[in-house]
CSV table of C-alpha atoms and ligand atoms in Angstrom, one decimal:
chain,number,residue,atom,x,y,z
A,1416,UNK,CA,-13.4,16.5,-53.7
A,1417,UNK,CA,-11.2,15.8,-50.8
A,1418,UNK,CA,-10.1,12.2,-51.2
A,1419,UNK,CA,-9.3,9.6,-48.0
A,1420,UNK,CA,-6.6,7.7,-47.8
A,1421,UNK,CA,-7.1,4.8,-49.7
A,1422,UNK,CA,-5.2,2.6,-48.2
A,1423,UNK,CA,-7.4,2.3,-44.9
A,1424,UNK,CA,-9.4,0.1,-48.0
A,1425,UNK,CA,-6.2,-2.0,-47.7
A,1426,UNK,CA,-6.4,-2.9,-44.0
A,1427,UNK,CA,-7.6,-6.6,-43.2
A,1428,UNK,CA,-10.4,-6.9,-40.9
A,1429,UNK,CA,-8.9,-7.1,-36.7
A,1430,UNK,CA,-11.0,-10.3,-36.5
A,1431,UNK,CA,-8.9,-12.2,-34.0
A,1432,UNK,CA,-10.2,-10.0,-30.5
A,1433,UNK,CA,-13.3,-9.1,-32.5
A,1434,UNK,CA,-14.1,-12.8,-33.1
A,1435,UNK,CA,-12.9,-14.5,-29.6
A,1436,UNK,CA,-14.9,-11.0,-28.0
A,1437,UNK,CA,-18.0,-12.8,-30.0
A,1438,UNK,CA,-17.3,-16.3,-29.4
A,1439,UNK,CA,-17.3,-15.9,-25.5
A,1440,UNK,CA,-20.2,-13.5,-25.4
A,1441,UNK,CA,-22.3,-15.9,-27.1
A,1442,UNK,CA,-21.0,-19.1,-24.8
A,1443,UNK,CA,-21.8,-16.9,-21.7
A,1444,UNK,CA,-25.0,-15.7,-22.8
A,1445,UNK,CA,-25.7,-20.1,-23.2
A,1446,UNK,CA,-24.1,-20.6,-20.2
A,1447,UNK,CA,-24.6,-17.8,-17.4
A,1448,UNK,CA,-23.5,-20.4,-14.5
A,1449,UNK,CA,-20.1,-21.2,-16.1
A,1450,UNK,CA,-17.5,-17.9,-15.5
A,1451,UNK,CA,-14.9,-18.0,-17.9
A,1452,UNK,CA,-11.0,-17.5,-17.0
A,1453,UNK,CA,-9.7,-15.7,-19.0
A,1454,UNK,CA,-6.1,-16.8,-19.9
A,1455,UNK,CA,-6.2,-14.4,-23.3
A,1456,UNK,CA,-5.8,-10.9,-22.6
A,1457,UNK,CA,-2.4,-8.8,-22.7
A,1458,UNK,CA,-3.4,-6.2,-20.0
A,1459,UNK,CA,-2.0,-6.6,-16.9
A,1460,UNK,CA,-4.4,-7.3,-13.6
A,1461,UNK,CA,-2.2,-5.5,-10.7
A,1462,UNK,CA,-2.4,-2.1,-9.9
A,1463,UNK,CA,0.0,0.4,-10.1
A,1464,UNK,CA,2.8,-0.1,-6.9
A,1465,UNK,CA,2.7,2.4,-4.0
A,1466,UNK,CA,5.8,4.5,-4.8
A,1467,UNK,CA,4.1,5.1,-8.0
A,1468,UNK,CA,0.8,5.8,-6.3
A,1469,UNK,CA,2.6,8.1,-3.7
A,1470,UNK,CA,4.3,10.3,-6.5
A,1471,UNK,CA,1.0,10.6,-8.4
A,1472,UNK,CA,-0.6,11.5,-5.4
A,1473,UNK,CA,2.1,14.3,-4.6
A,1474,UNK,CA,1.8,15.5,-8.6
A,1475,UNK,CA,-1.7,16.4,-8.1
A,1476,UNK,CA,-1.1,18.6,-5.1
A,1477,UNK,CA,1.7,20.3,-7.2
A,1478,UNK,CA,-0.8,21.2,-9.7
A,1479,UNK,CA,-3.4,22.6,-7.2
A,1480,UNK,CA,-0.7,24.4,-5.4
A,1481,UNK,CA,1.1,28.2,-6.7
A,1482,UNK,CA,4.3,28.1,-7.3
A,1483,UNK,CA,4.6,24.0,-8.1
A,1484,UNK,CA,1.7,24.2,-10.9
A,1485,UNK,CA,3.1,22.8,-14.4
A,1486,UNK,CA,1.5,24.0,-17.8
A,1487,UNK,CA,2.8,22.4,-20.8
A,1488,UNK,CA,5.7,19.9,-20.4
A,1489,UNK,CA,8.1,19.6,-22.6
A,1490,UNK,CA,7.5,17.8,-25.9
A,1491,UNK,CA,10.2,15.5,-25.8
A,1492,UNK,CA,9.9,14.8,-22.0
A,1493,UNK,CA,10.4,16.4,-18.3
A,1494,UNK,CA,14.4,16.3,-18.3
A,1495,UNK,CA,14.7,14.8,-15.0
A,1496,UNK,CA,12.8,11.9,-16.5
A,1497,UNK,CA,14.7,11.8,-19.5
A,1498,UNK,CA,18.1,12.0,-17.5
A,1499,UNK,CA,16.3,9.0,-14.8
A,1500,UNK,CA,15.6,6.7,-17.8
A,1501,UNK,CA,19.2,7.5,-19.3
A,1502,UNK,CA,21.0,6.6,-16.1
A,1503,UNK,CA,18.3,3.4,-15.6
A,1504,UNK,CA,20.1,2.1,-18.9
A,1505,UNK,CA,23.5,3.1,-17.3
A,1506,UNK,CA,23.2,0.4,-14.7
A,1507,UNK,CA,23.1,-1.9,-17.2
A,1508,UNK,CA,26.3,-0.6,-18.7
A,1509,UNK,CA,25.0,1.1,-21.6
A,1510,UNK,CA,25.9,4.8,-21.8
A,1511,UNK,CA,22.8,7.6,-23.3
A,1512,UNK,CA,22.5,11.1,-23.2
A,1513,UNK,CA,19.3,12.3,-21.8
A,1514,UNK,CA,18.7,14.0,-25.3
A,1515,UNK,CA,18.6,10.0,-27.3
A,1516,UNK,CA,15.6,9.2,-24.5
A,1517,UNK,CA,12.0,10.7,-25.7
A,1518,UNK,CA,9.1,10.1,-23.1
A,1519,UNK,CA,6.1,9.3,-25.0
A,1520,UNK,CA,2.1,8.2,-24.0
A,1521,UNK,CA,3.4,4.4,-25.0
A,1522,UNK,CA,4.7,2.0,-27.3
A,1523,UNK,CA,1.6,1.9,-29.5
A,1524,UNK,CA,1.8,5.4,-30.0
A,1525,UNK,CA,5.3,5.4,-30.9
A,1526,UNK,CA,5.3,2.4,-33.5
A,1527,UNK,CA,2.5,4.0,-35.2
A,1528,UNK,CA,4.6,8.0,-35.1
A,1529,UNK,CA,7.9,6.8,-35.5
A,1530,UNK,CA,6.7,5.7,-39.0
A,1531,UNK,CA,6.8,9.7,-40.2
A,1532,UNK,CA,10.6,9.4,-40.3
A,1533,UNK,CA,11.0,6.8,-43.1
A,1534,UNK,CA,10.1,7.3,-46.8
A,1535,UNK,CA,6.8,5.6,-47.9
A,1536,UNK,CA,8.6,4.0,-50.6
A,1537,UNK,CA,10.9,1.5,-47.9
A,1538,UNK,CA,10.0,-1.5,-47.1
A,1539,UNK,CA,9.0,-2.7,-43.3
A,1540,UNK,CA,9.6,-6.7,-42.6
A,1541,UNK,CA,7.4,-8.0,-40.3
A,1542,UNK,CA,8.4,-11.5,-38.5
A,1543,UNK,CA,5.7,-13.1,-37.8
A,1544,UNK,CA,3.5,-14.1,-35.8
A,1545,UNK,CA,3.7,-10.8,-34.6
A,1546,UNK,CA,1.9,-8.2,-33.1
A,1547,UNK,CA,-0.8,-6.9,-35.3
A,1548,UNK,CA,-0.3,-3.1,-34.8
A,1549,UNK,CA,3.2,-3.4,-37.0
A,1550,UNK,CA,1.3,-4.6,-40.0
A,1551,UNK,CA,-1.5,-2.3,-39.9
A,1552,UNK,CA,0.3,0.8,-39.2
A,1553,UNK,CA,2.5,0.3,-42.7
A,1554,UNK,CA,-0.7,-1.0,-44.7
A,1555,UNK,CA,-2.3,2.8,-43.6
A,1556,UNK,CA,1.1,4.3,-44.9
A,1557,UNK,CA,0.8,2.2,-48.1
A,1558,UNK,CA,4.1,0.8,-47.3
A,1559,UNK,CA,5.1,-2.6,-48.7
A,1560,UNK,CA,5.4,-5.5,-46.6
A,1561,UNK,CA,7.8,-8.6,-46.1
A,1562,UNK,CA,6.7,-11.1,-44.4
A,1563,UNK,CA,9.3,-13.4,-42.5
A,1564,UNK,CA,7.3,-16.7,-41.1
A,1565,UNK,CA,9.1,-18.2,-37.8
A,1566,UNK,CA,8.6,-21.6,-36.3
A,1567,UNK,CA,9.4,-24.3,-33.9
A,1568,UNK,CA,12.5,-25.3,-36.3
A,1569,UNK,CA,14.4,-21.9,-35.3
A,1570,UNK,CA,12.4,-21.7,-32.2
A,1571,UNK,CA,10.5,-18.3,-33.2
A,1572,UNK,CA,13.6,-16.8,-33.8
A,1573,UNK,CA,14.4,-16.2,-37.5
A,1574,UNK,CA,17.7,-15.3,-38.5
A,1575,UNK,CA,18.4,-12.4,-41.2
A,1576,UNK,CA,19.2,-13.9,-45.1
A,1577,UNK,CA,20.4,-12.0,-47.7
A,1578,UNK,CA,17.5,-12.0,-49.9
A,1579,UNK,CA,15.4,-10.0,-47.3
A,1580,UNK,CA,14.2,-6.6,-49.5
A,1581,UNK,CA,13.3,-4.0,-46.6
A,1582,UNK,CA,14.4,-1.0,-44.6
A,1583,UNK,CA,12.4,-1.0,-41.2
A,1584,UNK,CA,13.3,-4.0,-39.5
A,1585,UNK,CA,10.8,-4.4,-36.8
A,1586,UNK,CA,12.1,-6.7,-33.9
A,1587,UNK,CA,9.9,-7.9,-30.8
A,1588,UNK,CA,11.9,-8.9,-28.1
A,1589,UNK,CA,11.0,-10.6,-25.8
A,1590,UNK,CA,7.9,-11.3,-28.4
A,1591,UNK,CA,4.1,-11.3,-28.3
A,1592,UNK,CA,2.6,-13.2,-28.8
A,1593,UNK,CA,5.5,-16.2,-28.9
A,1594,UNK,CA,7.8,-15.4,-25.5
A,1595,UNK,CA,10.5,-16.0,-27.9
A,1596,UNK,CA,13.8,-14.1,-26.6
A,1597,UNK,CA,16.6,-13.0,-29.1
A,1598,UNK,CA,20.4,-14.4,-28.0
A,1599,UNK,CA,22.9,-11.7,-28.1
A,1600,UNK,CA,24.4,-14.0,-30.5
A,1601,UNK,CA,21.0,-13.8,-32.6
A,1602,UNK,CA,20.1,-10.2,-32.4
A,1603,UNK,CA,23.9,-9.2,-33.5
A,1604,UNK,CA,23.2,-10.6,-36.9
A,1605,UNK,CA,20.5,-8.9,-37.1
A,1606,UNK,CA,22.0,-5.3,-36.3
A,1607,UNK,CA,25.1,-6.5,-38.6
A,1608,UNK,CA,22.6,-7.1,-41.3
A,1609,UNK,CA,20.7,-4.1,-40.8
A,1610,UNK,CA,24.2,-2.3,-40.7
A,1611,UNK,CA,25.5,-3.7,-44.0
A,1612,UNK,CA,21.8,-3.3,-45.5
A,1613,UNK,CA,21.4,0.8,-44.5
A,1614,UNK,CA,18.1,-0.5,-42.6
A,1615,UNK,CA,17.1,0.5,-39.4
A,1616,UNK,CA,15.2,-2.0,-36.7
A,1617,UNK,CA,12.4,-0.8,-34.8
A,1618,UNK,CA,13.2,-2.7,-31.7
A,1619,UNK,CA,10.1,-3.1,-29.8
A,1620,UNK,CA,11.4,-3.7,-26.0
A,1621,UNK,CA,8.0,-3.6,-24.4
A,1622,UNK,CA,8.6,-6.6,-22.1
A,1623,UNK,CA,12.2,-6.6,-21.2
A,1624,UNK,CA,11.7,-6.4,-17.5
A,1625,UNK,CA,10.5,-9.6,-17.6
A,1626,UNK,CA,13.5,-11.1,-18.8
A,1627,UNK,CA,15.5,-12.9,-15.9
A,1628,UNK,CA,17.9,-15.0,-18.0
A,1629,UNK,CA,21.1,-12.9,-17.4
A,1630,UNK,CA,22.6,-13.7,-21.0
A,1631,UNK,CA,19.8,-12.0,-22.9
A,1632,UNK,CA,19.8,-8.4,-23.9
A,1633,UNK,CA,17.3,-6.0,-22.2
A,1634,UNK,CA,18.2,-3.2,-24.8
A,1635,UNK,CA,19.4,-3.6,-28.6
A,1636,UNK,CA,21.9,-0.9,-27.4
A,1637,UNK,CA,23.9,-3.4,-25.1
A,1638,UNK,CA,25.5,-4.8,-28.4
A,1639,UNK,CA,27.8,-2.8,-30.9
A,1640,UNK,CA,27.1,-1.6,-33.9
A,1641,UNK,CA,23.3,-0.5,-33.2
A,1642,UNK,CA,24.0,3.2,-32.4
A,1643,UNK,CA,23.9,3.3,-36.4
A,1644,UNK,CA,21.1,1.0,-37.4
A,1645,UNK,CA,18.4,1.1,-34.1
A,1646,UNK,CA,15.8,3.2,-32.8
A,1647,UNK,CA,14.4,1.6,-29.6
A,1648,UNK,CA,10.2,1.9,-28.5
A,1649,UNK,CA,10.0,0.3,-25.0
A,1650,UNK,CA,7.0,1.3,-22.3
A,1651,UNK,CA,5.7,1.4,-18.7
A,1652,UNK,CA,2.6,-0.8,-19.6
A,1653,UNK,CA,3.6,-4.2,-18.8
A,1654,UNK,CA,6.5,-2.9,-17.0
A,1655,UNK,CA,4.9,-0.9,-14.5
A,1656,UNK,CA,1.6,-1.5,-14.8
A,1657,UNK,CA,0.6,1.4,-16.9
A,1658,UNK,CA,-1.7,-0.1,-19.5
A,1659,UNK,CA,-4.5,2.8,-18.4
A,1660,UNK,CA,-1.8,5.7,-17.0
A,1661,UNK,CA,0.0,5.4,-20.2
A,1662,UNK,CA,4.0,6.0,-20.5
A,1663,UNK,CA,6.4,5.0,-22.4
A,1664,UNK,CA,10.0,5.9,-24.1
A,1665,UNK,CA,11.9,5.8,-27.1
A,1666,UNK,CA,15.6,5.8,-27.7
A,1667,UNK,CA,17.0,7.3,-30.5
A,1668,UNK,CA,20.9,7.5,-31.0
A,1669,UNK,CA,22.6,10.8,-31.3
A,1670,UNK,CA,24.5,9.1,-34.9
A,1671,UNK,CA,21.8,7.1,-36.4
A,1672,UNK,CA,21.4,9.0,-40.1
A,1673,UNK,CA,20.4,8.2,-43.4
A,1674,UNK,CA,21.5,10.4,-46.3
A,1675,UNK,CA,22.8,13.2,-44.1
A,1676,UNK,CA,19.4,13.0,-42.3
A,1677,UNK,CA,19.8,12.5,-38.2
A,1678,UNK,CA,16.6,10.6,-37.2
A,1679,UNK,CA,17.3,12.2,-33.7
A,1680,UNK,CA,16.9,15.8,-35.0
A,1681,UNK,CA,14.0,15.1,-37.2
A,1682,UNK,CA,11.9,13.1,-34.0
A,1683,UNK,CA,12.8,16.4,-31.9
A,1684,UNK,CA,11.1,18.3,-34.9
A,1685,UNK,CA,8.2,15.8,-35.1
A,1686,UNK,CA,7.3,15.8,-31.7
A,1687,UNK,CA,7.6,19.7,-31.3
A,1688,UNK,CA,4.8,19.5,-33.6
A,1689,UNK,CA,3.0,16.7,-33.7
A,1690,UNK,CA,2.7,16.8,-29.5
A,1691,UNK,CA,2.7,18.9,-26.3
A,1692,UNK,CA,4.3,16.0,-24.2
A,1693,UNK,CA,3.0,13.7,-21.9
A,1694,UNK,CA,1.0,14.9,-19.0
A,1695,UNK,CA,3.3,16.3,-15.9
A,1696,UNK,CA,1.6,14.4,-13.2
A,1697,UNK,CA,2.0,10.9,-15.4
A,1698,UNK,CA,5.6,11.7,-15.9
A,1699,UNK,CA,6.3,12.2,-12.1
A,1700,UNK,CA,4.3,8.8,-11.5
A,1701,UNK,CA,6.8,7.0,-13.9
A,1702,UNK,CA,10.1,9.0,-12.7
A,1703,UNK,CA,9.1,6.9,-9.5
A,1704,UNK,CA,9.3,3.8,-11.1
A,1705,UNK,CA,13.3,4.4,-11.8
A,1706,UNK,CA,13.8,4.7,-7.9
A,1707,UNK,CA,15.2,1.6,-6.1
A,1708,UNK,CA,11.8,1.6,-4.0
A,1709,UNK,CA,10.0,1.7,-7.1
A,1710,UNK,CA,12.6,-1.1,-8.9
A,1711,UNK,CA,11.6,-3.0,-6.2
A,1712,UNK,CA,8.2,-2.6,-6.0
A,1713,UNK,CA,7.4,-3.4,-10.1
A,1714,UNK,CA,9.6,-6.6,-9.6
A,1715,UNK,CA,7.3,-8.0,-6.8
A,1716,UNK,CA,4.2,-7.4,-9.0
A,1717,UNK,CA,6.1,-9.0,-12.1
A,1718,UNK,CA,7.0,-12.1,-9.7
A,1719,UNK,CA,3.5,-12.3,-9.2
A,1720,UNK,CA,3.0,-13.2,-13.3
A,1721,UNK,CA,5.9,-15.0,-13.4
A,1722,UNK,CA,4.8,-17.5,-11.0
A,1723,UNK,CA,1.7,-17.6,-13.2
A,1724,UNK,CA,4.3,-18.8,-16.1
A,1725,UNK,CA,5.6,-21.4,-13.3
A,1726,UNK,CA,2.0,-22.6,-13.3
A,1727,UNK,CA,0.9,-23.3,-16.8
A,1728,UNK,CA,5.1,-24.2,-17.7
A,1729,UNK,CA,4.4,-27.1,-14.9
A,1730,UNK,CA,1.3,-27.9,-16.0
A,1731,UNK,CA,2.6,-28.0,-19.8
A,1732,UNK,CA,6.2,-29.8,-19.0
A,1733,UNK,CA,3.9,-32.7,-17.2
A,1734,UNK,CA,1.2,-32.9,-20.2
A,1735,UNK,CA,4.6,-33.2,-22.6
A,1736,UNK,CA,3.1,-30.4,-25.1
A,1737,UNK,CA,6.0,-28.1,-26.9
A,1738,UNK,CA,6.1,-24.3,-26.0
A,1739,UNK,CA,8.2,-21.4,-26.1
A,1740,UNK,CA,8.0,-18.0,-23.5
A,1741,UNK,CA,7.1,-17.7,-20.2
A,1742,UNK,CA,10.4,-17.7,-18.5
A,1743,UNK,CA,11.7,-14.3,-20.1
A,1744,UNK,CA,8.4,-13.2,-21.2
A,1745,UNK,CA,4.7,-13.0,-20.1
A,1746,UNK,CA,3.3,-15.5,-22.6
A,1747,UNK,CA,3.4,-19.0,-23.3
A,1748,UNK,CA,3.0,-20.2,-26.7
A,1749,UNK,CA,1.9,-23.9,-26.8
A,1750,UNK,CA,1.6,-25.9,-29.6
A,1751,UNK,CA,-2.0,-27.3,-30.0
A,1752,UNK,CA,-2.3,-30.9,-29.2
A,1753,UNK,CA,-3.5,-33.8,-31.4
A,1754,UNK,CA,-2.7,-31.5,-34.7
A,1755,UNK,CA,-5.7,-29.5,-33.8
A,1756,UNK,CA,-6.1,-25.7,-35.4
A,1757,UNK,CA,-5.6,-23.0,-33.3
A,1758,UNK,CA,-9.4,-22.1,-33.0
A,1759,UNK,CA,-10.8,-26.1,-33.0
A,1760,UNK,CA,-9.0,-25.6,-29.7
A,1761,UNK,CA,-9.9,-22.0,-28.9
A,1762,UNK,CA,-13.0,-23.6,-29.1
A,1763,UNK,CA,-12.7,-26.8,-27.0
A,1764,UNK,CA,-11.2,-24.9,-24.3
A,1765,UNK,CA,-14.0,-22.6,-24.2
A,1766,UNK,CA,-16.8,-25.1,-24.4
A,1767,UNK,CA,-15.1,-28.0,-22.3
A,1768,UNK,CA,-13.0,-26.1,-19.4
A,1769,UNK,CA,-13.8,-22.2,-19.6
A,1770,UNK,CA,-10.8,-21.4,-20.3
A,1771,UNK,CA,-10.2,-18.6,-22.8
A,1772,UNK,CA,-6.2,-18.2,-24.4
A,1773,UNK,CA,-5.5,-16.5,-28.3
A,1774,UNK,CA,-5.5,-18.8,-31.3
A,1775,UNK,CA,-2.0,-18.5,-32.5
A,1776,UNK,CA,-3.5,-17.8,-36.3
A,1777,UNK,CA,-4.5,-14.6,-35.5
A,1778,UNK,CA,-1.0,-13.4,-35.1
A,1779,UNK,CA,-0.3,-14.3,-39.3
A,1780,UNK,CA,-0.3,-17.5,-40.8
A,1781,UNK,CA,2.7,-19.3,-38.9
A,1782,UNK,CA,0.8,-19.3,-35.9
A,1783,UNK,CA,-1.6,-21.8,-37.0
A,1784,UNK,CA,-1.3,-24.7,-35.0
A,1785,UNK,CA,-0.4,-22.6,-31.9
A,1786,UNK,CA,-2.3,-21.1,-29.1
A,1787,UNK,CA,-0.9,-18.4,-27.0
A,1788,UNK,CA,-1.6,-18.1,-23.0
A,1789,UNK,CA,-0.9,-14.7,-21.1
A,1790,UNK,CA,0.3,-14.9,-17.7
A,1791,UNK,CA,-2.1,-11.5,-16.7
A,1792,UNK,CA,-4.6,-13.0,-14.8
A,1793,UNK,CA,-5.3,-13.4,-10.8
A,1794,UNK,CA,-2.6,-16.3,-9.6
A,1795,UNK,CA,-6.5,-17.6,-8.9
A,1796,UNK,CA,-7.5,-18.2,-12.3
A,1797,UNK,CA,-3.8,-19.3,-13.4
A,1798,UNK,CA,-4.0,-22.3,-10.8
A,1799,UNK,CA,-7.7,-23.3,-11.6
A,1800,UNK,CA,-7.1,-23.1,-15.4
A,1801,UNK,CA,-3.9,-25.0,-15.6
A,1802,UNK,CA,-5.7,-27.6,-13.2
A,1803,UNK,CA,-8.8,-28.1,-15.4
A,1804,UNK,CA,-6.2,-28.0,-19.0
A,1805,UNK,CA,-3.9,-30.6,-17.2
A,1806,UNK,CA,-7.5,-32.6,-16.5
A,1807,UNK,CA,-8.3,-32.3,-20.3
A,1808,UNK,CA,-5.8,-32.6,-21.6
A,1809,UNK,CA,-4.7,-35.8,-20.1
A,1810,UNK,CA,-7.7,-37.4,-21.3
A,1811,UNK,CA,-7.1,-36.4,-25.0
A,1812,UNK,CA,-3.8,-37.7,-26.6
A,1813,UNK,CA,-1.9,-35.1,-27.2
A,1814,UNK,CA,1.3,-33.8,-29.1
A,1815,UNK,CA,4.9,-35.1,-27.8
A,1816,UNK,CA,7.5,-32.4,-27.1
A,1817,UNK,CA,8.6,-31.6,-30.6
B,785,PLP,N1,4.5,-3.7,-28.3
B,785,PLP,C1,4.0,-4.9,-28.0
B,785,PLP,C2,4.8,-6.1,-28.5
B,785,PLP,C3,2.9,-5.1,-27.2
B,785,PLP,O1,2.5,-6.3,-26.9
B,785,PLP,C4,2.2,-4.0,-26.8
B,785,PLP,C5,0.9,-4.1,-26.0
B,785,PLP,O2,0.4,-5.2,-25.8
B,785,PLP,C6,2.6,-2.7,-27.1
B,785,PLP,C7,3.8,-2.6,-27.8
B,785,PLP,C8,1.9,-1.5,-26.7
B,785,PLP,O3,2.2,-1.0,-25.5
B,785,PLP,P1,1.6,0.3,-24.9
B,785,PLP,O4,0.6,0.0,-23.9
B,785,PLP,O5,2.8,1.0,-24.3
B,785,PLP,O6,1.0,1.1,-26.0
């Protein structure tokens, strides 16, 4: 008899959406007069910019039209869009060939595939809190898991130590759900580690356009030494907006090998089985994302969310309550006031002011005692729910900056 794979029996329930799904379906159906804002979700609210819009637009007439129809893309990517993303990366001084840039449908996809080129038996370390989809995709491969906690002492940014037993080093930066952002000082330990260790980090770049600090690394590649230990997952959803149109891209040096084994060759093997590429007209949307119009026209969307960070940062800074993110990242992660747990005030929110953010426990246990906001929503719902937190919150005593 054919027999599943039992470690899908392994996997711990996704309660965290599943439960705050339940939670404000109930208040609502209590309350229909009271609309919620919705400070919680990691999906972005603007829609795709016009150059992006205009090249879609032109993609579908190629495909209507003789002569400019595509049939199945390349597996790996269109090479013009592999060579645009490799010269994007050049104008911030680091140097790819076209062939170490793999378009793929998005990050998710990617954390999850990328998996098939390690041996089951190595180890992934997780810092947490983290995004949920790196623990679950190793517990479905059986892999084992080490768990590195982070906290306000190292400000949600642990460095390696020796004792560390694992070979995928997964690295969010900038992080969900903390905001946290890696030094160049920081991250270079880590690849030094990974270096003398044989590991490899997953670097998960996902929202590095929303850095604006100009001392922090966009791409693990800026610093030396991770040609030989990093394989880098980054995507146009926050980016660009593409959270529904899906696209993203994965670097993978040329010389990163294990055991005579070039991960580079092997992904070019995966994909040319595994896939039949990304869709042509989604791939000529995104190559217009690389353009200067296009550059421009994501950055005036992403100035949008970052004033929503200005918002709830204010707001925070004058209530005197500890966070970390929202200047480099699109979420703030507060520390709950008055000692409270993460889902007392999930709660309270909810009930008192409408306002719905993610209890910081959801993202492992370190993140009890935190609360993270996104910075998604309308600049409408920002304002009012900083307004009615700031009123709440001044009424309750809450936590000093610490
Ligand atoms: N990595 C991180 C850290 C994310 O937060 C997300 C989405 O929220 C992803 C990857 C997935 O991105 P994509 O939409 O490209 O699958």
């Amino acid at each position: 008899m054919l027999k599943p794979n039992a470690h899908y029996a392994d996997l711990k329930d996704s309660y965290l959406f599943y439960n705050i799904a339940q939670k404000t379906k109930a208040f609502t159906a209590e309350n229909p007069d009271k609309p919620l804002l919705r400070m919680g979700i990691g999906d972005v609210s603007r829609p795709l910019c016009d150059a992006v819009i205009s090249a879609l637009h032109e993609a579908v007439e190629d495909q209507a039209t003789p002569g400019r129809f595509h049939g199945y893309m390349p597996e790996c990517g269109a090479p013009v869009l592999r060579q645009t993303i490799a010269a994007h990366y050049a104008r911030r001084g680091v140097t790819l060939s076209p062939e170490e840039v793999f378009v793929s449908s998005g990050a998710s996809d990617e954390l999850g595939d990328i998996l098939d080129l390690f041996d089951r038996d190595s180890a992934a370390l997780v810092i947490e809190p983290a995004y949920p989809a790196y623990v679950d995709a190793n517990v479905m491969a059986g892999r084992r898991i080490v768990h590195l906690s982070s906290g306000i002492e190292n400000g949600f940014l642990p460095a390696p130590n020796e004792d560390i037993d694992a070979d995928i080093l997964y690295i969010c930066s900038p992080n969900n759900p903390t905001g946290a952002v890696f030094s160049r000082e920081q991250l270079q330990a880590w690849i030094d580690f990974a270096n003398r260790r044989g590991a490899v980090i997953l670097f998960d770049a996902a929202y590095e356009a929303f850095i604006e600090d100009d001392a922090l690394p966009h791409s693990i590649f800026e610093l030396p030494g991770s040609r030989n230990c990093a394989i880098e997952i980054c995507s146009l959803s926050k980016t660009a907006g593409f959270t529904g149109t899906r696209l993203g891209y994965t670097v993978i040096p040329l010389e990163l090998e294990r055991q005579g084994m070039r991960f580079n060759a092997m992904w070019v093997r995966n994909r040319t089985t595994k896939t039949n590429g990304v869709s042509y007209i989604i791939q000529k949307g995104a190559s217009a994302v690389f353009t200067e119009e296009g550059q421009r026209q994501i950055h005036e969307n992403i100035r949008i969310y970052k004033e929503n960070a200005r918002v709830l940062m204010d707001a925070l800074d004058a209530l005197g309550i500890w966070y970390c993110g929202g200047r480099n990242a699109p979420y703030i992660w507060m520390k709950c006031p008055d000692g409270m747990d993460s889902w007392t005030f999930f709660d309270k929110l909810l009930r008192e002011i409408q306002v719905v953010g993610t209890p910081g426990e959801g993202f492992g246990a370190c993140g009890e005692g935190y609360f993270r906001f996104s910075t998604f929503a309308s600049p409408e719902d920002t304002r009012e729910a900083a307004k009615r937190l700031t009123t709440l919150l001044s009424r309750s005593e809450n936590g000093s900056r610490d």
